[in-house]
mmCIF file of C-alpha atoms in Angstrom:
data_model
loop_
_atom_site.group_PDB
_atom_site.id
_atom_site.type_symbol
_atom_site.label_atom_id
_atom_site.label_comp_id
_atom_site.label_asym_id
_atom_site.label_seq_id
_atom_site.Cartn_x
_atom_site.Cartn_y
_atom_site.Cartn_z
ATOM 1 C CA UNK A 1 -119.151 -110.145 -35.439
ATOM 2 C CA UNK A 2 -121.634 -109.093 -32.538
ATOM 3 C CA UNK A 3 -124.791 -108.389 -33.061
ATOM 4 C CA UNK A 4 -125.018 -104.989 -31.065
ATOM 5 C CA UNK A 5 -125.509 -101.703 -32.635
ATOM 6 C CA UNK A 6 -121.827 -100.388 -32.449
ATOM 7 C CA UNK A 7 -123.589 -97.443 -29.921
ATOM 8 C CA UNK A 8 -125.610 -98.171 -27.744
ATOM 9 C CA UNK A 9 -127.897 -96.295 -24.745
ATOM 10 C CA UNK A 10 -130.352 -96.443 -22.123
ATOM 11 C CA UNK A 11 -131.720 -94.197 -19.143
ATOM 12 C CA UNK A 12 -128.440 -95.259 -16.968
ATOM 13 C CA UNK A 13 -125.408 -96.345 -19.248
ATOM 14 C CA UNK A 14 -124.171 -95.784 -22.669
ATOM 15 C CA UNK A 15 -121.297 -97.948 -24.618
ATOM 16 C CA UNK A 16 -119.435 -98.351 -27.836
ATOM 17 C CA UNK A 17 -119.634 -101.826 -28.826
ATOM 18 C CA UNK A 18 -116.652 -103.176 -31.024
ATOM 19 C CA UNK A 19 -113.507 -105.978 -31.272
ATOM 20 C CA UNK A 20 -110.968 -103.239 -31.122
ATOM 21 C CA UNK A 21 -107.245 -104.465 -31.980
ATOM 22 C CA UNK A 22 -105.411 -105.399 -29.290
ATOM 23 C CA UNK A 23 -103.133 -102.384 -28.315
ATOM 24 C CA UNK A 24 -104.787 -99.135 -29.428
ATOM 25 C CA UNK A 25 -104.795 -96.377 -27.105
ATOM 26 C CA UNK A 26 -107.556 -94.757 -25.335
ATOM 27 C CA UNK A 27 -107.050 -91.700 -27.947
ATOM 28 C CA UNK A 28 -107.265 -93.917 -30.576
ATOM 29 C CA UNK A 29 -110.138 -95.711 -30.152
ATOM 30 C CA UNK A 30 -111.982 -91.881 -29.958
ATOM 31 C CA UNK A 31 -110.957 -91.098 -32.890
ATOM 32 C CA UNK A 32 -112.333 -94.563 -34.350
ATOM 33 C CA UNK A 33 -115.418 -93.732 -33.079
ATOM 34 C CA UNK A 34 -115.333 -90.560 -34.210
ATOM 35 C CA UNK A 35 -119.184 -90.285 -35.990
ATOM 36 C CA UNK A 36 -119.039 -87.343 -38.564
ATOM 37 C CA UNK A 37 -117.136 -85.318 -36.134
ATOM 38 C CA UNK A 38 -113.232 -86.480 -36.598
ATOM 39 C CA UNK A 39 -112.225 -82.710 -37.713
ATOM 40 C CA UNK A 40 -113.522 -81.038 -33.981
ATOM 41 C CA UNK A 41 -112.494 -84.019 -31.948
ATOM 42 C CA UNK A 42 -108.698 -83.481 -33.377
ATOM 43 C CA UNK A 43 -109.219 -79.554 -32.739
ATOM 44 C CA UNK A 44 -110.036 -80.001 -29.326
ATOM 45 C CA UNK A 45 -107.154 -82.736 -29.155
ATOM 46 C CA UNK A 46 -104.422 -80.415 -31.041
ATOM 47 C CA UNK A 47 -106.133 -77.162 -28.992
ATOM 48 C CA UNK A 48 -105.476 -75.932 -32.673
ATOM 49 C CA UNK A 49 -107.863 -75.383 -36.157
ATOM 50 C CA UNK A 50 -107.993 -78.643 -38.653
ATOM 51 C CA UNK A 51 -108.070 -77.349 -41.928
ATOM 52 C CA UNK A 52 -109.390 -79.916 -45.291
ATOM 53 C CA UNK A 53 -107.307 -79.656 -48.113
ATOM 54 C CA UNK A 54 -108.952 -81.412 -51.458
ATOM 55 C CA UNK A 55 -106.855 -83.396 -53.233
ATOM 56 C CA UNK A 56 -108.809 -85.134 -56.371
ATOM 57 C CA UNK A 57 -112.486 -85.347 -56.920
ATOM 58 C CA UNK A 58 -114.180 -87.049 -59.447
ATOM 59 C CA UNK A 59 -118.329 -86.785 -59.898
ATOM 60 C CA UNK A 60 -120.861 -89.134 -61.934
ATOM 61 C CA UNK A 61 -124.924 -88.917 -62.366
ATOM 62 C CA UNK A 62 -126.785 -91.504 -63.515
ATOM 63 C CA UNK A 63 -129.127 -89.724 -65.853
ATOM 64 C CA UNK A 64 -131.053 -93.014 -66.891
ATOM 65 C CA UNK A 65 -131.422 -96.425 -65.354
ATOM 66 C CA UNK A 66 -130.439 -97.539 -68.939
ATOM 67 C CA UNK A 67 -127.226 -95.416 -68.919
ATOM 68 C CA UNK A 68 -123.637 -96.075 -67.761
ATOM 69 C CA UNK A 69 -122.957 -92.893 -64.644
ATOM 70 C CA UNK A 70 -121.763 -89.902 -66.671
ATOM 71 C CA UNK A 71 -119.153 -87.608 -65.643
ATOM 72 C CA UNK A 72 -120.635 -84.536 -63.974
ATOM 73 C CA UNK A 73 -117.890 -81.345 -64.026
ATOM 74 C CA UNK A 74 -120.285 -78.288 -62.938
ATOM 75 C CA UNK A 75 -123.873 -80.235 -62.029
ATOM 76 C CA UNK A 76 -126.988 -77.582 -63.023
ATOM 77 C CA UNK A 77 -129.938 -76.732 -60.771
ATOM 78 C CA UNK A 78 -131.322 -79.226 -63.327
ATOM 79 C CA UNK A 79 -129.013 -81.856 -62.092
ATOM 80 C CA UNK A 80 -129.409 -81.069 -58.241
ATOM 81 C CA UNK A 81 -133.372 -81.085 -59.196
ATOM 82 C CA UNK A 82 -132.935 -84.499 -60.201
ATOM 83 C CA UNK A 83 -131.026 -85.845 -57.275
ATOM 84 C CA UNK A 84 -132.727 -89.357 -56.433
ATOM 85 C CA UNK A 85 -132.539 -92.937 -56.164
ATOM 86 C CA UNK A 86 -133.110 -93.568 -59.726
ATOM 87 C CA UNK A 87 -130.855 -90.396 -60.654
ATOM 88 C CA UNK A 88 -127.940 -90.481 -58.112
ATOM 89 C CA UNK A 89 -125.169 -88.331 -57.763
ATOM 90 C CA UNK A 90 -122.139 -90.097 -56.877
ATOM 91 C CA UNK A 91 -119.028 -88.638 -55.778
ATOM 92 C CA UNK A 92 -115.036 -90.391 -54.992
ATOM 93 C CA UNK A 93 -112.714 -87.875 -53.527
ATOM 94 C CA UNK A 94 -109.799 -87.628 -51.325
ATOM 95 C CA UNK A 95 -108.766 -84.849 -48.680
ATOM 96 C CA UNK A 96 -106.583 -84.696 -46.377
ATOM 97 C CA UNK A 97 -107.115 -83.099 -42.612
ATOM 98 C CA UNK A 98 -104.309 -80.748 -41.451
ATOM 99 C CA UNK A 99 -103.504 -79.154 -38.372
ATOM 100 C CA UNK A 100 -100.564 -76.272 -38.526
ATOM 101 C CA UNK A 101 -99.712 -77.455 -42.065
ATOM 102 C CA UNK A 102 -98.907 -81.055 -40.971
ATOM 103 C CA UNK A 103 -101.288 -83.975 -41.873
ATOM 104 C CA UNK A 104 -102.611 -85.256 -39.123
ATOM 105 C CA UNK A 105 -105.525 -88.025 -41.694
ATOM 106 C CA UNK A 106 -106.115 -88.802 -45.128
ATOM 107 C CA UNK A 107 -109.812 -89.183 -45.665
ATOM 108 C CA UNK A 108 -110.955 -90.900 -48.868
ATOM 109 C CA UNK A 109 -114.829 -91.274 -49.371
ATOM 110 C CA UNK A 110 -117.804 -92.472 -51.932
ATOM 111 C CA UNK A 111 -120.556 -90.684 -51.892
ATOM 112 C CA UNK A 112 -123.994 -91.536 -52.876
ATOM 113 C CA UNK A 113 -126.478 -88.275 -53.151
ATOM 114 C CA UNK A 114 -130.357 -88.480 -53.659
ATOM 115 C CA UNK A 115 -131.656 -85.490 -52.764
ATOM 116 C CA UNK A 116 -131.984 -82.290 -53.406
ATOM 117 C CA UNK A 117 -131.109 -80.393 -50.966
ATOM 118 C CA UNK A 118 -128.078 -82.514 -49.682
ATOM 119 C CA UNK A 119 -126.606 -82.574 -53.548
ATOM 120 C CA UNK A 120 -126.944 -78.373 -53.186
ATOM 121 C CA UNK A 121 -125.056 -78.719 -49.785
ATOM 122 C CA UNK A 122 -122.254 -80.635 -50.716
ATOM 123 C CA UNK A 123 -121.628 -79.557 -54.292
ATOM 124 C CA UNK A 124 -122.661 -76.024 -54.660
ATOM 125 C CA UNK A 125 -121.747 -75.028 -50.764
ATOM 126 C CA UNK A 126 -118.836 -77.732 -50.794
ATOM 127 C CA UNK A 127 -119.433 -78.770 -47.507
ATOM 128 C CA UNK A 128 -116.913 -81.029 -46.160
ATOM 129 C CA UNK A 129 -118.618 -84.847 -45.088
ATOM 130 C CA UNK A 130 -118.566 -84.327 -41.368
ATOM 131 C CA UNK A 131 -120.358 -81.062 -41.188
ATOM 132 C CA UNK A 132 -123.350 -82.079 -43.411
ATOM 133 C CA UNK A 133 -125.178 -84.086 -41.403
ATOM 134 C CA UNK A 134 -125.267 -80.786 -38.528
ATOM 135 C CA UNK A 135 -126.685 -79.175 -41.953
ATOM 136 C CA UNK A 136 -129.045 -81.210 -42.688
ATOM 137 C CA UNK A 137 -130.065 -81.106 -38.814
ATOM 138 C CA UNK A 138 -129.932 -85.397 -38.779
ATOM 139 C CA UNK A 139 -128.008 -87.772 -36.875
ATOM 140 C CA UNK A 140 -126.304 -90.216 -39.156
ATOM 141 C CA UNK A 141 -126.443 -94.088 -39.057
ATOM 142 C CA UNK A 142 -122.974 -95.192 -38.424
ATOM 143 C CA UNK A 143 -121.432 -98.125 -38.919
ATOM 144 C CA UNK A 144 -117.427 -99.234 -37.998
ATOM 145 C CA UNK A 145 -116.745 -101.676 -40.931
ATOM 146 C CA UNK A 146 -112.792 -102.236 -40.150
ATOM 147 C CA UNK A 147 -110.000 -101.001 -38.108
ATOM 148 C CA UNK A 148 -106.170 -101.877 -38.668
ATOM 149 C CA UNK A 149 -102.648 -100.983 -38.462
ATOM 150 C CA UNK A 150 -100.068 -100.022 -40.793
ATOM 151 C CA UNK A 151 -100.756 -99.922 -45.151
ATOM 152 C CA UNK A 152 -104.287 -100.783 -45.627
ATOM 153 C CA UNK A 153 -105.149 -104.273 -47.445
ATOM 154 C CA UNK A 154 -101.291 -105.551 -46.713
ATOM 155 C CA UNK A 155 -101.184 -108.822 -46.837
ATOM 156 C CA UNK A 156 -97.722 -109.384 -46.370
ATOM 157 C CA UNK A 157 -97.220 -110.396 -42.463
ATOM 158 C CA UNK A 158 -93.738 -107.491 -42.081
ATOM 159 C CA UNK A 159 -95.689 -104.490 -42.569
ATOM 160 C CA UNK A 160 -95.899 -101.177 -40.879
ATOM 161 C CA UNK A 161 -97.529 -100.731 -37.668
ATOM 162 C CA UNK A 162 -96.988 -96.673 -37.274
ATOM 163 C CA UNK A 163 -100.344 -95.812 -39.159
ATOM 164 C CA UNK A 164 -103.959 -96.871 -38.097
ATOM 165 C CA UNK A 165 -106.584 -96.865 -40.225
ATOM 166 C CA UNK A 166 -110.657 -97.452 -40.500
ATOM 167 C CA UNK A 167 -113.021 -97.821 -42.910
ATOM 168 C CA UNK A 168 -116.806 -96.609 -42.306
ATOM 169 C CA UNK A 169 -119.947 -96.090 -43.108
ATOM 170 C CA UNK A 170 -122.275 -92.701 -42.360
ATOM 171 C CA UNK A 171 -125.671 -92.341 -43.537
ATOM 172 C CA UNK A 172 -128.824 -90.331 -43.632
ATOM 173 C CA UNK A 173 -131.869 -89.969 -46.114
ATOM 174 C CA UNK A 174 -130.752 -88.691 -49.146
ATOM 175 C CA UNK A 175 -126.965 -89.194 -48.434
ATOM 176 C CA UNK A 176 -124.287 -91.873 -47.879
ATOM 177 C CA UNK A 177 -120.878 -91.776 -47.303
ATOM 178 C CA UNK A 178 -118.487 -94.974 -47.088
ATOM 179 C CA UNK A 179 -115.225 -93.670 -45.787
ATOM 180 C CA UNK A 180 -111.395 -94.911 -45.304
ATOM 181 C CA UNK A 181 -109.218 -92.601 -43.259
ATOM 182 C CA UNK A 182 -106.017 -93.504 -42.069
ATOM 183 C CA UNK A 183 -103.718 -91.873 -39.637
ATOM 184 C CA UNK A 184 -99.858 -91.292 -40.931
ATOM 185 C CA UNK A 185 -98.428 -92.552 -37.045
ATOM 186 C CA UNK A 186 -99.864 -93.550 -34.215
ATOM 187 C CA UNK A 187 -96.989 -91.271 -32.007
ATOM 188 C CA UNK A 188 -99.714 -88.257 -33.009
ATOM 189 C CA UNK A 189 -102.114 -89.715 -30.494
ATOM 190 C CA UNK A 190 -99.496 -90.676 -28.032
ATOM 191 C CA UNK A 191 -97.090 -87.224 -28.358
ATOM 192 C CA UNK A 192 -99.722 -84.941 -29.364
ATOM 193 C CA UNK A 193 -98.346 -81.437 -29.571
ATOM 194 C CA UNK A 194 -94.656 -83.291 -29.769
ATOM 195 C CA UNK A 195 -95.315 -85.069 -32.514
ATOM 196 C CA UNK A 196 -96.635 -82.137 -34.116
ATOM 197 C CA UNK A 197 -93.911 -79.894 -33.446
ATOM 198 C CA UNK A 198 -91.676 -82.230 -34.441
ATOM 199 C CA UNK A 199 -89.684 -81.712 -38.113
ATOM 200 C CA UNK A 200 -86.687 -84.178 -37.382
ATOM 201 C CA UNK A 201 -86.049 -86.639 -40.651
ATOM 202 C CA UNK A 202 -87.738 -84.691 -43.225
ATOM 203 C CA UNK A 203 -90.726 -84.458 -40.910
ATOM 204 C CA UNK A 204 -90.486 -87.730 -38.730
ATOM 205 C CA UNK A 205 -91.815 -88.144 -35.504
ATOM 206 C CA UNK A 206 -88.761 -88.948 -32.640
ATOM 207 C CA UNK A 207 -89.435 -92.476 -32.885
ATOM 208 C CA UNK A 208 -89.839 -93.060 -36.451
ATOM 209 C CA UNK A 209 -86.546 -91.290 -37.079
ATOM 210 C CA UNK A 210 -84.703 -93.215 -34.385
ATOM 211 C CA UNK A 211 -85.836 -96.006 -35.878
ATOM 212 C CA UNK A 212 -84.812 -95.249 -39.447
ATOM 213 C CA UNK A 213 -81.284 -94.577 -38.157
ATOM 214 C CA UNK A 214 -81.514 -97.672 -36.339
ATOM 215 C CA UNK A 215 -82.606 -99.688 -40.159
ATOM 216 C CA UNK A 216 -79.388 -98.213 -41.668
ATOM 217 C CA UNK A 217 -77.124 -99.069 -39.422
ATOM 218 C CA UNK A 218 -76.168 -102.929 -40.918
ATOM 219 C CA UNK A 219 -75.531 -100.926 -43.717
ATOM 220 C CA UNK A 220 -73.361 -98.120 -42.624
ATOM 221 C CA UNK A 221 -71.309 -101.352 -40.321
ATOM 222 C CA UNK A 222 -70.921 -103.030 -44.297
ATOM 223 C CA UNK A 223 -69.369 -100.175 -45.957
ATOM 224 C CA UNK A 224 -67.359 -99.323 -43.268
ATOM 225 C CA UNK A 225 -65.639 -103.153 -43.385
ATOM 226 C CA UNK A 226 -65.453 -103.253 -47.238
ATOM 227 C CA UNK A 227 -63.558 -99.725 -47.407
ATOM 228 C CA UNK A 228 -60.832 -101.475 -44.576
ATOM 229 C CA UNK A 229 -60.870 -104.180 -46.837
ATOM 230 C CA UNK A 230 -59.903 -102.288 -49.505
ATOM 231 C CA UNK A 231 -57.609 -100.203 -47.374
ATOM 232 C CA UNK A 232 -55.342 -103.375 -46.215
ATOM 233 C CA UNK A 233 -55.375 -104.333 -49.510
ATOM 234 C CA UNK A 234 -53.983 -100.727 -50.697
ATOM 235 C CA UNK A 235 -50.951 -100.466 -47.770
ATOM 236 C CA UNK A 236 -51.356 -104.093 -46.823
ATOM 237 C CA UNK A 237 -51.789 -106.880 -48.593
ATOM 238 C CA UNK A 238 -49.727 -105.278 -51.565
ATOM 239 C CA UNK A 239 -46.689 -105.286 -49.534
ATOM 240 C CA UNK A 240 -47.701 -109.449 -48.313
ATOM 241 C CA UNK A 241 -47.747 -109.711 -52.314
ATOM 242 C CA UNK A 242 -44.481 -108.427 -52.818
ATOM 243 C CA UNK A 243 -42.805 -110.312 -50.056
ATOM 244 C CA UNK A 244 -43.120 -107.827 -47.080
ATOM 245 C CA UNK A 245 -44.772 -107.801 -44.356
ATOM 246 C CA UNK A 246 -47.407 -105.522 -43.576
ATOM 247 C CA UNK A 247 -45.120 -103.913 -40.607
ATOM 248 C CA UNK A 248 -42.597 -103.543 -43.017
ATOM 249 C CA UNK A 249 -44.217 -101.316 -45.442
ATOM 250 C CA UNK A 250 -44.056 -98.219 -42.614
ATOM 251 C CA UNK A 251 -40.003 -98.447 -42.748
ATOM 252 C CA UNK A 252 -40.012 -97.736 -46.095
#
């Protein structure tokens, strides 16, 4: 892995270091780079609002460095008060980003809180990941752990190359956020407004629907031969069993 900071700067050129997969787009690789601001960069891509829809959440505190992390349904100004590194506030939830009703990511994140005010932020204002950092007026540490294609830890060689995915890691004092998002077809990027638009195969994009047609094909060609089978048997082969020919059976 290099040993560059993934961005980089000086007083006459600026660059994203990183081992990008072979074959991403030029889209693609912004939105992998994407630093706490994935929901405007796909607004300004889609010319069109990104709304976050929560799907599960689930909240611990550690109340005592001699305690297990405690579920934590409504935290108390006591509990926000107490936001630190000996008391975090840790938080696994899912969302996913939308854009006219279609999802367009599915964002899953851990979050570690030790302060005050970012525990008031993002669990009394509910403040979505991306936009707390421009809250808390701070420029996050970022760090690109992994970036794939198709299901996410496959290890089977045939798998799916229509999503991509990345997992990541933003930072700032008081709050951390390790993050996996992943992208349900890589045609968004590529078709944009298309692929949007598009409601073909229960929601498909074109070329995911051509290709499903294309998968049961073999299988349409199969049923097709074993009901002729069946059908020479029927006005066929019954008559070659009796002693007639097949020719003969249309005479009769």
């Amino acid at each position: 892995m290099s040993s560059k900071p993934f961005y980089s700067f000086n007083t006459t050129s600026t660059s994203i270091n990183y081992a990008w997969p072979e074959g991403l787009s030029g889209m693609e690789r912004v939105a992998l780079s994407c630093q706490g601001n994935l929901q405007s960069v796909l607004s300004a891509f889609f010319a069109r609002p990104i709304q976050i829809v929560p799907i599960y959440t689930r909240t611990q505190m550690r109340r005592s460095s001699s305690v297990e992390d405690e579920p934590l349904e409504a935290p108390t100004t006591q509990d926000l008060e107490n936001a630190s590194q000996s008391r975090p506030i840790t938080q696994t939830r899912q969302v996913i980003l939308q854009c006219s009703e279609k999802t367009v990511c599915t964002a899953t994140s851990t979050v570690s809180i030790t302060s005050t005010q970012a525990a008031h932020l993002f669990l009394v204002d509910k403040f979505p990941i991306g936009q707390m950092f421009r809250k808390l007026d701070c420029t996050p540490s970022f760090e690109l752990l992994e970036v794939g294609f198709g299901v996410v830890e496959s290890k089977t060689e045939a798998q799916s190359y229509e999503q991509v995915w990345r997992k990541y890691r933003l930072s700032v004092q008081g709050f951390d956020a390790e993050i996996l998002e992943v992208f349900p077809s890589r045609e968004m990027f590529s078709d944009g407004e298309r692929w949007l638009r598009s409601t073909s195969e229960g929601g498909m994009a074109p070329r995911q629907a051509m290709k499903m047609r294309r998968s049961r094909f073999p299988a349409l060609i199969m049923v097709m031969a074993t009901l002729l089978a069946v059908l020479w048997f029927i006005v066929g082969g019954q008559g070659v069993f009796e002693g007639r020919g097949f020719n003969s059976l249309w005479s009769v």
